[in-house]
CSV table of C-alpha atoms and ligand atoms in Angstrom, one decimal:
chain,number,residue,atom,x,y,z
A,1,MET,CA,15.5,6.0,3.2
A,2,TYR,CA,12.8,8.7,4.1
A,3,GLU,CA,11.1,7.3,1.2
A,4,ILE,CA,11.0,3.9,2.6
A,5,LEU,CA,9.7,5.1,6.1
A,6,ALA,CA,6.9,6.9,3.9
A,7,MET,CA,6.9,4.1,1.3
A,8,ILE,CA,5.6,1.7,4.6
A,9,GLU,CA,3.7,4.6,5.5
A,10,LEU,CA,1.6,4.6,2.4
A,11,ALA,CA,1.6,1.4,3.1
A,12,ILE,CA,-0.9,0.9,5.7
A,13,TRP,CA,-2.5,3.3,5.1
A,14,PHE,CA,-4.3,1.8,2.3
A,15,GLY,CA,-4.5,-1.6,4.3
A,16,LEU,CA,-6.2,0.8,7.2
A,17,PRO,CA,-9.9,0.6,5.8
A,18,ALA,CA,-9.3,-3.7,5.3
A,19,TRP,CA,-7.5,-4.0,9.1
A,20,ILE,CA,-11.1,-2.1,10.1
A,21,ALA,CA,-13.4,-4.4,8.1
A,22,ASN,CA,-11.1,-7.9,9.6
A,23,SER,CA,-11.2,-6.5,13.2
A,24,MET,CA,-14.4,-4.8,14.4
A,25,PRO,CA,-17.0,-7.9,13.8
A,26,VAL,CA,-14.5,-9.6,16.9
A,27,LEU,CA,-16.1,-6.1,18.7
A,28,PHE,CA,-19.3,-5.7,17.4
A,29,GLY,CA,-20.3,-8.7,15.1
A,30,GLY,CA,-22.8,-10.9,16.6
A,31,GLY,CA,-26.3,-12.5,15.8
A,32,PRO,CA,-27.7,-14.4,12.6
A,33,PRO,CA,-25.0,-16.7,11.3
A,34,ILE,CA,-24.6,-16.0,7.1
A,35,ASP,CA,-24.9,-19.0,6.1
A,36,GLY,CA,-28.6,-19.7,8.1
A,37,GLY,CA,-27.5,-22.8,10.5
A,38,HIS,CA,-27.1,-24.8,6.6
A,39,VAL,CA,-25.2,-27.7,7.4
A,40,LEU,CA,-23.5,-29.1,3.2
A,41,LYS,CA,-23.3,-32.8,2.5
A,42,ASP,CA,-20.1,-33.2,4.5
A,43,GLY,CA,-22.4,-33.5,7.1
A,44,ARG,CA,-20.7,-29.3,8.2
A,45,ARG,CA,-21.6,-26.0,8.8
A,46,ILE,CA,-20.8,-24.4,5.4
A,47,LEU,CA,-19.1,-21.0,7.6
A,48,GLY,CA,-19.9,-21.5,11.1
A,49,ASN,CA,-21.4,-19.1,13.7
A,50,GLY,CA,-18.6,-17.0,13.9
A,51,LYS,CA,-20.1,-15.6,10.5
A,52,THR,CA,-22.6,-13.5,11.2
A,53,ILE,CA,-24.2,-10.4,8.8
A,54,ARG,CA,-24.4,-8.0,11.2
A,55,GLY,CA,-20.3,-8.8,11.3
A,56,PHE,CA,-20.1,-8.6,8.1
A,57,ILE,CA,-22.6,-5.0,7.5
A,58,VAL,CA,-20.2,-3.8,10.3
A,59,GLY,CA,-17.3,-4.1,8.9
A,60,VAL,CA,-17.8,-3.2,5.8
A,61,ALA,CA,-19.4,0.2,7.6
A,62,LEU,CA,-16.3,1.2,9.7
A,63,GLY,CA,-13.8,0.2,7.0
A,64,THR,CA,-15.9,3.0,4.3
A,65,LEU,CA,-15.7,5.1,7.0
A,66,MET,CA,-12.2,4.5,7.9
A,67,GLY,CA,-11.8,5.8,4.2
A,68,VAL,CA,-13.6,8.9,5.1
A,69,GLY,CA,-11.8,9.5,7.6
A,70,GLN,CA,-8.9,9.6,5.4
A,71,GLN,CA,-10.0,10.9,2.7
A,72,MET,CA,-10.1,13.8,5.0
A,73,ALA,CA,-7.5,14.2,6.9
A,74,ALA,CA,-4.9,13.9,4.0
A,75,PRO,CA,-4.9,17.8,3.1
A,76,PHE,CA,-3.2,17.7,6.7
A,77,LEU,CA,-0.9,15.5,6.1
A,78,GLN,CA,-0.5,16.0,2.7
A,79,PRO,CA,2.2,19.2,4.0
A,80,LEU,CA,3.8,16.0,6.9
A,81,LEU,CA,4.4,14.2,3.6
A,82,GLU,CA,6.5,16.5,1.7
A,83,THR,CA,8.3,18.5,4.4
A,84,TYR,CA,11.0,14.7,4.5
A,85,VAL,CA,10.2,13.4,1.1
A,86,ASN,CA,9.1,13.7,-2.8
A,87,ILE,CA,5.8,12.7,-2.9
A,88,THR,CA,4.9,10.9,-6.6
A,89,PRO,CA,1.7,10.3,-7.7
A,90,GLU,CA,1.4,7.1,-6.7
A,91,MET,CA,2.4,8.0,-2.8
A,92,SER,CA,-0.5,10.8,-3.8
A,93,SER,CA,-3.4,8.8,-4.6
A,94,ILE,CA,-2.5,6.1,-1.5
A,95,LEU,CA,-2.6,8.9,0.7
A,96,HIS,CA,-6.1,10.9,-0.3
A,97,MET,CA,-7.1,7.5,-0.2
A,98,SER,CA,-10.5,7.0,-2.9
A,99,VAL,CA,-13.5,6.0,-0.7
A,100,PRO,CA,-14.7,3.8,-3.2
A,101,GLY,CA,-11.9,2.1,-3.0
A,102,ALA,CA,-12.1,2.2,1.0
A,103,PHE,CA,-15.1,0.4,0.6
A,104,MET,CA,-13.6,-2.5,-2.1
A,105,LEU,CA,-10.7,-3.0,0.2
A,106,SER,CA,-13.7,-3.5,3.2
A,107,VAL,CA,-16.5,-6.0,1.0
A,108,GLY,CA,-12.9,-7.3,-0.1
A,109,ALA,CA,-11.3,-8.4,3.2
A,110,LEU,CA,-15.0,-9.9,4.8
A,111,LEU,CA,-15.3,-11.8,1.6
A,112,GLY,CA,-12.0,-13.1,2.0
A,113,ASP,CA,-12.3,-13.7,5.8
A,114,LEU,CA,-15.7,-16.1,4.5
A,115,ILE,CA,-13.8,-18.3,1.8
A,116,GLY,CA,-10.9,-18.9,4.8
A,117,SER,CA,-14.0,-19.9,7.2
A,118,PHE,CA,-15.6,-21.7,4.1
A,119,PHE,CA,-12.3,-24.1,3.5
A,120,LYS,CA,-11.4,-24.3,7.8
A,121,ARG,CA,-15.1,-25.8,7.8
A,122,ARG,CA,-14.9,-27.8,4.8
A,123,ALA,CA,-10.6,-29.4,6.8
A,124,ASP,CA,-12.7,-30.1,9.0
A,125,ILE,CA,-11.3,-27.1,11.6
A,126,LYS,CA,-14.7,-26.3,14.5
A,127,SER,CA,-15.2,-22.5,13.8
A,128,GLY,CA,-12.8,-19.7,16.2
A,129,ASN,CA,-10.2,-22.8,15.8
A,130,PRO,CA,-7.1,-21.2,13.9
A,131,ALA,CA,-6.1,-21.9,10.2
A,132,PRO,CA,-2.0,-20.5,10.5
A,133,MET,CA,-1.7,-18.2,7.5
A,134,LEU,CA,-4.9,-18.5,6.1
A,135,ASP,CA,-6.5,-16.4,8.6
A,136,GLN,CA,-4.2,-14.1,8.6
A,137,LEU,CA,-4.1,-13.7,4.9
A,138,GLY,CA,-6.7,-14.3,2.8
A,139,PHE,CA,-9.0,-11.5,4.4
A,140,ILE,CA,-5.7,-9.3,3.4
A,141,ILE,CA,-5.0,-10.5,-0.1
A,142,MET,CA,-9.1,-10.7,-1.2
A,143,ALA,CA,-9.2,-7.1,-0.5
A,144,LEU,CA,-6.5,-6.6,-2.7
A,145,ILE,CA,-8.2,-7.9,-5.3
A,146,ILE,CA,-11.5,-7.0,-4.8
A,147,ALA,CA,-10.3,-3.0,-4.5
A,148,SER,CA,-7.6,-3.7,-7.2
A,149,PRO,CA,-10.6,-2.2,-10.3
A,150,VAL,CA,-11.0,1.1,-8.1
A,151,MET,CA,-7.7,1.1,-6.3
A,152,GLN,CA,-3.5,-0.5,-6.9
A,153,ALA,CA,-0.9,0.0,-5.3
A,154,SER,CA,3.0,-1.2,-7.2
A,155,ALA,CA,4.7,-4.9,-5.9
A,156,LEU,CA,6.4,-3.7,-3.6
A,157,TYR,CA,3.6,-1.5,-1.5
A,158,VAL,CA,1.9,-4.9,-1.7
A,159,VAL,CA,4.5,-6.8,0.6
A,160,ILE,CA,5.3,-4.1,2.9
A,161,LEU,CA,1.4,-4.8,3.7
A,162,ILE,CA,1.7,-8.0,3.6
A,163,SER,CA,4.8,-8.4,6.0
A,164,MET,CA,2.8,-5.6,8.7
A,165,THR,CA,-0.1,-7.2,8.1
A,166,LEU,CA,1.5,-11.1,9.6
A,167,GLY,CA,3.7,-8.5,11.7
A,168,ILE,CA,1.7,-7.5,13.5
A,169,HIS,CA,-0.1,-10.2,13.7
A,170,TRP,CA,2.7,-11.8,15.2
A,171,ILE,CA,3.5,-8.8,17.8
A,172,SER,CA,-0.1,-8.3,18.3
A,173,ASN,CA,0.0,-12.6,19.3
A,174,ALA,CA,3.2,-12.5,21.4
A,175,MET,CA,2.5,-9.2,23.7
A,176,GLY,CA,-1.4,-11.8,24.4
A,177,TYR,CA,1.0,-14.5,25.8
A,178,LEU,CA,3.2,-12.5,27.8
A,179,LEU,CA,0.2,-10.4,29.9
A,180,GLY,CA,-0.6,-14.3,29.3
A,181,LEU,CA,-3.5,-14.2,27.6
A,182,LYS,CA,-2.6,-16.2,25.5
A,183,LYS,CA,-1.3,-19.7,26.1
A,184,HIS,CA,1.0,-19.7,22.7
A,185,PRO,CA,3.2,-17.2,22.1
A,186,TRP,CA,1.5,-17.9,18.0
B,201,CTP,N1,-17.7,-11.8,13.8
B,201,CTP,C1,-19.2,-12.4,12.9
B,201,CTP,N2,-19.1,-12.0,11.8
B,201,CTP,C2,-18.3,-11.4,10.8
B,201,CTP,C3,-16.9,-12.3,11.1
B,201,CTP,C4,-16.6,-12.3,12.9
B,201,CTP,O1,-19.8,-11.9,13.9
B,201,CTP,N3,-18.8,-12.0,9.5
B,201,CTP,C5,-17.2,-12.6,14.6
B,201,CTP,C6,-17.5,-13.0,15.1
B,201,CTP,O2,-18.2,-12.9,16.9
B,201,CTP,C7,-16.0,-14.3,15.7
B,201,CTP,C8,-15.2,-13.2,16.0
B,201,CTP,O3,-16.0,-11.9,15.1
B,201,CTP,O4,-16.7,-15.1,16.1
B,201,CTP,C9,-14.1,-13.5,15.4
B,201,CTP,O5,-14.1,-13.6,14.0
B,201,CTP,P1,-12.8,-15.0,13.2
B,201,CTP,O6,-11.5,-15.1,14.0
B,201,CTP,O7,-13.1,-13.7,11.6
B,201,CTP,O8,-14.1,-16.2,13.2
B,201,CTP,P2,-13.5,-17.4,14.1
B,201,CTP,O9,-15.3,-17.3,14.7
B,201,CTP,O10,-12.3,-17.5,14.6
B,201,CTP,O11,-14.2,-18.4,13.0
B,201,CTP,P3,-14.2,-19.5,11.5
B,201,CTP,O12,-13.2,-20.7,12.1
B,201,CTP,O13,-14.9,-19.7,10.9
B,201,CTP,O14,-12.9,-18.7,11.0
B,202,MG,MG1,-10.4,-17.1,14.5
């Protein structure tokens, strides 16, 4: 029972750099777009104005910084975790978060976001308009792939992390709806 709780906590811990990298550009992005305003033969932008150089850099920097903070916090959190669960080597390696790993998770998250944007433009979805699933999952899947040479987690962690990523979007959208900030609860 407590093992499951610990696994959920560690799955969140593993995903934090990618989540931070993906969400911070909304607050600190802006400025020149990565695609330089270029339009492809289909008449549509490569990526669009929503994908900026500053957003990318800020995302990578803050996601990596998150990883530095997690690594520093790990020695203090380990005794807390040990009070209710036997720490496996995998749990320990996730808890101690590698900084290169956090960097790769962040780069992957933002690359996934760009790839998603590229496909949205090809499908004629305007910048800022939603592409359900792609918007929520593209970044986390790419983060896991890009980080995999330096940081892996077993399938169960990956499944928990992906479900949590979807769940958080669902909860935040539902809350936005209940608070009257959004027109639809999805
Ligand atoms: N943002 C940014 N740079 C990035 C990613 C995001 O500046 N590399 C900022 C932009 O202001 C963007 C906002 O964060 O409008 C929200 O990001 P996102 O939802 O990923 O982009 P969209 O505007 O929805 O664009 P798209 O349709 O291409 O996904
Ligand atoms: Mg969007």
